[in-house]
Amino acid sequence: MATTMTFSAGHVATAHSIFAFAAFIAAFILACRYNYYDIVKNEFHKYPEEWFPSISATVGDHYPARNVFQFFIGLTSGPRFALVFLSYYSHYNPTSPSALSLVNLVIGVLRSLAAGVWVYVTSTDAHAVHDIGMIAYLVLSLFYMISLAHLSYRRQTIAKRPSAWKSRVLMILGFLCLVPFLVYWFIQHKVHAVAGAYSIYALFEWCIVLFDVGFDAIAGYELSSWNIMFVENTPSEPRVAEKLAAAATTGKEKAAAAANAAGPTIVIEKGAGLLAHMADTYLAFTFWTLLLSLPLTIWYFPLWDMGLSGYESFLATTLSPIILSIPPIRRLAARNPAFFHLISLTGLGAHRVEDPKIRLAMVGVGIGASFVAWVSTLADPFGPKFVKSKEKTIPVRTWTRVVPFSLGLVAVNVVRVFHHSNHPLFPILKTTLNDFGLLCAFLATVVVGFRPTTVEQPTYTVKAPVRTGSAVFAGLAIGATIWNAHSMLTDQGILCRWTLRGYPDPGPDPVKHGWLVVVAMCAGIALSKQAALSRSTVWWMAGTAGYFAAYYVPKVYGFAGGLVFAVHTMSIIPTLFQTLPYLHLGVTISVATMTYDLLALGSVWTVAYAFVPLGEYLRERTHILIGIAQLFVLLGLWSSSKTLGSVHLFETRSTAAAKRVKEMRTRAYGVANVTLGLLIALLGVGTALRLQGRDAWEGKAVEGGKETPVTMGIWTIHFGLDNGMWASHEGIGEAIRDLDLDVVGLLESDTYRIIMGNRDLTQYLSETLQMYADYGPRPTTHTWGCALLSRFPILNSTHHLLPSPVGELACAIHATIDVRGTPVDVVVAHNGQEEDWEDRRLQTTALTDILAGNEGRPSVFLGYVVTHPGVENELYKMFVETARMKDTDPYEEDRWCQYIFYRGLKRIGFTRVSRGHLTDTEIQAGKFIVGEEKAGSDMWWNDPARMDIAERDWVKVQQKRGAEWTFPDCFRGEGVRGHEYHAGGERYYWVD
């Protein structure tokens, strides 16, 4: 006779709750009793300004609270793991199995392990490891909660068993509602150092604990109907487990037989009219616009703080489609996609707001709502009626929505051609087109809102098994494809700049040859009609090879590879997104959005800015991201072959259905071809206008003679974002024009990155100022960027990566320009940060070697050195003594970053102009005449007695030498647009 012991499984949840709450309560009481003043103190304030402790300080820093907390958490671990597995078994439905049950189990285990990391590795032990554990725990908790809430809903609606899904949803909403407050008060503390802010943040942090533990406690209700039985088997009796397994198998077979009694129903999509097609295309254009805008507006905050700001959390708004895992919300989105499109217009209206934080929030809301609308549209193209019972309702493949989604990306490229790679609807721009674009989006939303149902009757019934691929693989591929498109195909100049080299043959030009990228994208959309080809592994290999060719191979051949990649990426977008109606949407879109976010963050890590934690692991390793992304795409294509192959089988088994599907595909691509033709025509007009503008000045000689001064400047432009998070390219152009610079080096200029909106500042500046441009080292070199603008033709240029063993990669351009018949060398460079002395020393050594190697030619150095002036400073001394360069004004001691050195020229003037509101660095400019200075004049720079050579009275200079010898009048006094000469004014030098 077997001995048994039985108790309710609900007791496991009760034990978990008791131990968890005991851990936090006991730690809080003990920490406040013995270490109160220590745990409320932070890096900015202490008691009484701060009065409430954070969780980390309470449970991780001091004895005895930390030890008691870890003791109770150890007791909690057993019930926690038991809860995870019991939840899996209690929500598993053999009649309607869901892959989400297994996913939830895996997430639950990982969540528990992450909790162990942040509990037992405290912030004082290893701060980075503790933070990683905490962040992983919070992210996994969110996915665990949402997936388990969905399983609870299925438990009640499909299995007809009692569940607490409504209580779980309330806990999730409470958890999510606290996040904005956490972010806000953390920023107030970390960025603004507001007294008391961290205490308020801590209050919300402790509330998160209540919702977290409370969510797990709800499991007690669902598990109360389960018993845990311990049975001692005897040799003469059959095993109880075997009996239960046999019963379960029999039940599963019976349920499966009942489910397959009636054949699945094929649903046919109605064709979309031209107006609906245009509305979908424009709303796709809006989606890609907002996706571009989000990282750009996030970037402003760490850029100015030079460190993580907390606003990076807004990237999580792209996870918004995960809410479609909740059935009522999914039905709402399927029934009213226009509702979410309407909310997304918030992002397009952000340009109306001055406050950068509010603008970022509006963009976050906008892209979050647009993401939900588009995922719902692509996953449920037949409306809310068919959200349920996917086992018997088989929608055919749909092209009416997914093709416009691709066309919207092409439209983004075309619009940017007319605006020198800027996007007129960016929230960092104030143009009349912002409001016009918002109005068009509203009208498109109205069209979508009044669009009739897309379900066509009669339907076609076919008896056949349903086979689908992996939801995880599909999600990986969709996320990687969105990242690929965002990184590489949101501006036609990106592939051109990826394959860039120096003059005289820099490679494909963004205007002259960039249109080929858009044509390739259009070809990819047309090719997507051939589903078998788009899913081909050989075709994937071609696209991947082209991707790596664009990364590694210079100029024409690399660009050609990039075009193949563009065709491939656009051809697979319909294939991947067509799988959404047949897979578990919660799993697929959760994996997709997380994949996109991780790859987007990885693209920042590859540049390895100094303030990025753990940046060394992906520094200069974009090729790793490319490999990962393309591997994910391959997995998704394999999965789609299985999914769409099964759907195609359904379509072909009904002659009427197959005929109608072919008609719908032909109609969808017919309308798309009209749109493609219109976009290509607009592309041709925009390209022609740009090239016509260039022809007006390229190749023409610059006015002046041998004795006409040449003005050269250096300016760090801070990636084209001003102090108020507005685009600064127009202001930069106005300042360069007003200062009458003939040659200017621009630093921090490489903006072809996701976080900078994939813009090219040199296109606008070159064409509006009528100056030749050298973009500098290509984006794949992972530098901050340096560029050269010159009114004189650039004869030759070489791009350099300076030694950077510790910090960010430093870049340099060594160019030779034709100054009215005389070759003059110009070196533009950006050295590393103050903290990395060895980097700066090695970089300066490399620069002086470059300058010393052409000592027989007139040379000018325009760069960012990071040192005080004077030969007593090693880096400065290397330029003066090793490279034999002269400082334009060595007695100007108020300098640290930017310098202008020269050799073989007559220096006649130097000035510094304030930065205004455009950047964080001043403009420096020097005036020169081509030709050697007279004997003796080369000694002025180390002889204080000869300072009388310097003349500050610009009126006298104009009278003696002419107006072209002086700097412009507009910067004197109060200046113009916030730019004015520094207190030292202007200085002019000459030797008669």
PDB file of C-alpha atoms in Angstrom, residues 592-703:
ATOM      1  CA  ALA A 592      11.204  41.259 -32.257  1.00  0.00           C
ATOM      2  CA  THR A 593      11.094  44.486 -30.268  1.00  0.00           C
ATOM      3  CA  MET A 594      13.670  43.293 -27.745  1.00  0.00           C
ATOM      4  CA  THR A 595      15.963  42.252 -30.596  1.00  0.00           C
ATOM      5  CA  TYR A 596      15.633  45.654 -32.228  1.00  0.00           C
ATOM      6  CA  ASP A 597      16.346  47.457 -28.953  1.00  0.00           C
ATOM      7  CA  LEU A 598      19.399  45.335 -28.163  1.00  0.00           C
ATOM      8  CA  LEU A 599      20.849  45.818 -31.642  1.00  0.00           C
ATOM      9  CA  ALA A 600      20.140  49.553 -31.468  1.00  0.00           C
ATOM     10  CA  LEU A 601      21.975  49.764 -28.146  1.00  0.00           C
ATOM     11  CA  GLY A 602      24.762  47.637 -29.567  1.00  0.00           C
ATOM     12  CA  SER A 603      25.259  50.123 -32.390  1.00  0.00           C
ATOM     13  CA  VAL A 604      25.972  52.772 -29.743  1.00  0.00           C
ATOM     14  CA  TRP A 605      28.350  50.455 -27.914  1.00  0.00           C
ATOM     15  CA  THR A 606      30.422  49.935 -31.073  1.00  0.00           C
ATOM     16  CA  VAL A 607      31.468  53.590 -31.017  1.00  0.00           C
ATOM     17  CA  ALA A 608      32.365  53.112 -27.333  1.00  0.00           C
ATOM     18  CA  TYR A 609      31.900  56.619 -26.010  1.00  0.00           C
ATOM     19  CA  ALA A 610      33.748  57.040 -22.736  1.00  0.00           C
ATOM     20  CA  PHE A 611      30.570  57.270 -20.687  1.00  0.00           C
ATOM     21  CA  VAL A 612      29.101  53.996 -22.035  1.00  0.00           C
ATOM     22  CA  PRO A 613      29.515  51.236 -19.414  1.00  0.00           C
ATOM     23  CA  LEU A 614      31.091  48.010 -20.677  1.00  0.00           C
ATOM     24  CA  GLY A 615      31.666  49.717 -24.034  1.00  0.00           C
ATOM     25  CA  GLU A 616      34.910  47.843 -24.555  1.00  0.00           C
ATOM     26  CA  TYR A 617      33.046  44.625 -25.353  1.00  0.00           C
ATOM     27  CA  LEU A 618      31.536  45.908 -28.602  1.00  0.00           C
ATOM     28  CA  ARG A 619      33.939  48.707 -29.353  1.00  0.00           C
ATOM     29  CA  GLU A 620      34.782  48.846 -33.072  1.00  0.00           C
ATOM     30  CA  ARG A 621      32.845  45.609 -33.634  1.00  0.00           C
ATOM     31  CA  THR A 622      29.979  46.577 -35.919  1.00  0.00           C
ATOM     32  CA  HIS A 623      30.793  43.441 -37.938  1.00  0.00           C
ATOM     33  CA  ILE A 624      29.641  41.347 -34.967  1.00  0.00           C
ATOM     34  CA  LEU A 625      26.268  43.110 -34.961  1.00  0.00           C
ATOM     35  CA  ILE A 626      25.988  42.604 -38.717  1.00  0.00           C
ATOM     36  CA  GLY A 627      26.715  38.890 -38.324  1.00  0.00           C
ATOM     37  CA  ILE A 628      24.199  38.497 -35.491  1.00  0.00           C
ATOM     38  CA  ALA A 629      21.498  40.409 -37.351  1.00  0.00           C
ATOM     39  CA  GLN A 630      21.953  38.415 -40.540  1.00  0.00           C
ATOM     40  CA  LEU A 631      21.952  35.126 -38.631  1.00  0.00           C
ATOM     41  CA  PHE A 632      18.638  36.127 -37.060  1.00  0.00           C
ATOM     42  CA  VAL A 633      17.284  36.983 -40.511  1.00  0.00           C
ATOM     43  CA  LEU A 634      18.285  33.548 -41.796  1.00  0.00           C
ATOM     44  CA  LEU A 635      16.516  31.802 -38.911  1.00  0.00           C
ATOM     45  CA  GLY A 636      13.398  33.840 -39.611  1.00  0.00           C
ATOM     46  CA  LEU A 637      13.467  33.024 -43.317  1.00  0.00           C
ATOM     47  CA  TRP A 638      13.724  29.305 -42.537  1.00  0.00           C
ATOM     48  CA  SER A 639      10.788  29.648 -40.177  1.00  0.00           C
ATOM     49  CA  SER A 640       8.771  31.627 -42.727  1.00  0.00           C
ATOM     50  CA  SER A 641       9.317  28.902 -45.317  1.00  0.00           C
ATOM     51  CA  LYS A 642       7.516  26.471 -43.062  1.00  0.00           C
ATOM     52  CA  THR A 643       4.759  28.909 -42.074  1.00  0.00           C
ATOM     53  CA  LEU A 644       4.006  30.443 -45.449  1.00  0.00           C
ATOM     54  CA  GLY A 645       4.540  27.124 -47.215  1.00  0.00           C
ATOM     55  CA  SER A 646       1.703  25.698 -45.112  1.00  0.00           C
ATOM     56  CA  VAL A 647      -0.489  28.714 -45.898  1.00  0.00           C
ATOM     57  CA  HIS A 648       0.285  28.383 -49.596  1.00  0.00           C
ATOM     58  CA  LEU A 649      -0.819  24.748 -49.361  1.00  0.00           C
ATOM     59  CA  PHE A 650      -4.186  25.902 -48.033  1.00  0.00           C
ATOM     60  CA  GLU A 651      -4.507  28.428 -50.818  1.00  0.00           C
ATOM     61  CA  THR A 652      -3.788  25.932 -53.595  1.00  0.00           C
ATOM     62  CA  ARG A 653      -6.166  23.265 -52.279  1.00  0.00           C
ATOM     63  CA  SER A 654      -9.076  25.518 -53.141  1.00  0.00           C
ATOM     64  CA  THR A 655      -9.109  26.539 -56.779  1.00  0.00           C
ATOM     65  CA  ALA A 656     -11.341  29.523 -56.083  1.00  0.00           C
ATOM     66  CA  ALA A 657      -9.165  30.659 -53.186  1.00  0.00           C
ATOM     67  CA  ALA A 658      -5.946  30.291 -55.197  1.00  0.00           C
ATOM     68  CA  LYS A 659      -7.398  32.317 -58.053  1.00  0.00           C
ATOM     69  CA  ARG A 660      -8.577  35.050 -55.745  1.00  0.00           C
ATOM     70  CA  VAL A 661      -5.219  35.185 -53.910  1.00  0.00           C
ATOM     71  CA  LYS A 662      -3.410  35.653 -57.207  1.00  0.00           C
ATOM     72  CA  GLU A 663      -5.781  38.457 -58.171  1.00  0.00           C
ATOM     73  CA  MET A 664      -5.250  40.218 -54.841  1.00  0.00           C
ATOM     74  CA  ARG A 665      -1.465  39.949 -55.064  1.00  0.00           C
ATOM     75  CA  THR A 666      -1.486  41.302 -58.597  1.00  0.00           C
ATOM     76  CA  ARG A 667      -3.714  44.203 -57.573  1.00  0.00           C
ATOM     77  CA  ALA A 668      -1.625  45.071 -54.503  1.00  0.00           C
ATOM     78  CA  TYR A 669       1.611  45.165 -56.462  1.00  0.00           C
ATOM     79  CA  GLY A 670      -0.069  46.996 -59.332  1.00  0.00           C
ATOM     80  CA  VAL A 671      -1.014  49.858 -57.014  1.00  0.00           C
ATOM     81  CA  ALA A 672       2.432  49.671 -55.412  1.00  0.00           C
ATOM     82  CA  ASN A 673       4.133  49.989 -58.793  1.00  0.00           C
ATOM     83  CA  VAL A 674       2.259  53.223 -59.429  1.00  0.00           C
ATOM     84  CA  THR A 675       3.505  54.550 -56.081  1.00  0.00           C
ATOM     85  CA  LEU A 676       7.029  53.380 -56.840  1.00  0.00           C
ATOM     86  CA  GLY A 677       6.942  55.170 -60.175  1.00  0.00           C
ATOM     87  CA  LEU A 678       5.807  58.379 -58.486  1.00  0.00           C
ATOM     88  CA  LEU A 679       8.519  58.125 -55.820  1.00  0.00           C
ATOM     89  CA  ILE A 680      11.237  57.478 -58.400  1.00  0.00           C
ATOM     90  CA  ALA A 681      10.037  60.485 -60.415  1.00  0.00           C
ATOM     91  CA  LEU A 682      10.255  62.674 -57.303  1.00  0.00           C
ATOM     92  CA  LEU A 683      13.676  61.212 -56.579  1.00  0.00           C
ATOM     93  CA  GLY A 684      14.820  62.228 -60.053  1.00  0.00           C
ATOM     94  CA  VAL A 685      13.549  65.774 -59.583  1.00  0.00           C
ATOM     95  CA  GLY A 686      15.240  66.160 -56.216  1.00  0.00           C
ATOM     96  CA  THR A 687      18.533  64.753 -57.464  1.00  0.00           C
ATOM     97  CA  ALA A 688      18.480  66.984 -60.551  1.00  0.00           C
ATOM     98  CA  LEU A 689      17.859  70.098 -58.468  1.00  0.00           C
ATOM     99  CA  ARG A 690      20.719  69.211 -56.110  1.00  0.00           C
ATOM    100  CA  LEU A 691      23.150  68.557 -58.962  1.00  0.00           C
ATOM    101  CA  GLN A 692      22.084  71.724 -60.746  1.00  0.00           C
ATOM    102  CA  GLY A 693      22.908  73.723 -57.631  1.00  0.00           C
ATOM    103  CA  ARG A 694      26.356  72.136 -57.463  1.00  0.00           C
ATOM    104  CA  ASP A 695      27.115  72.827 -61.110  1.00  0.00           C
ATOM    105  CA  ALA A 696      26.714  76.553 -60.421  1.00  0.00           C
ATOM    106  CA  TRP A 697      29.963  76.681 -58.423  1.00  0.00           C
ATOM    107  CA  GLU A 698      31.936  73.447 -58.639  1.00  0.00           C
ATOM    108  CA  GLY A 699      35.076  73.784 -60.737  1.00  0.00           C
ATOM    109  CA  LYS A 700      35.095  77.580 -60.766  1.00  0.00           C
ATOM    110  CA  ALA A 701      38.116  79.529 -59.539  1.00  0.00           C
ATOM    111  CA  VAL A 702      37.934  81.389 -56.230  1.00  0.00           C
ATOM    112  CA  GLU A 703      38.281  85.157 -56.578  1.00  0.00           C
TER     113      GLU A 703
END
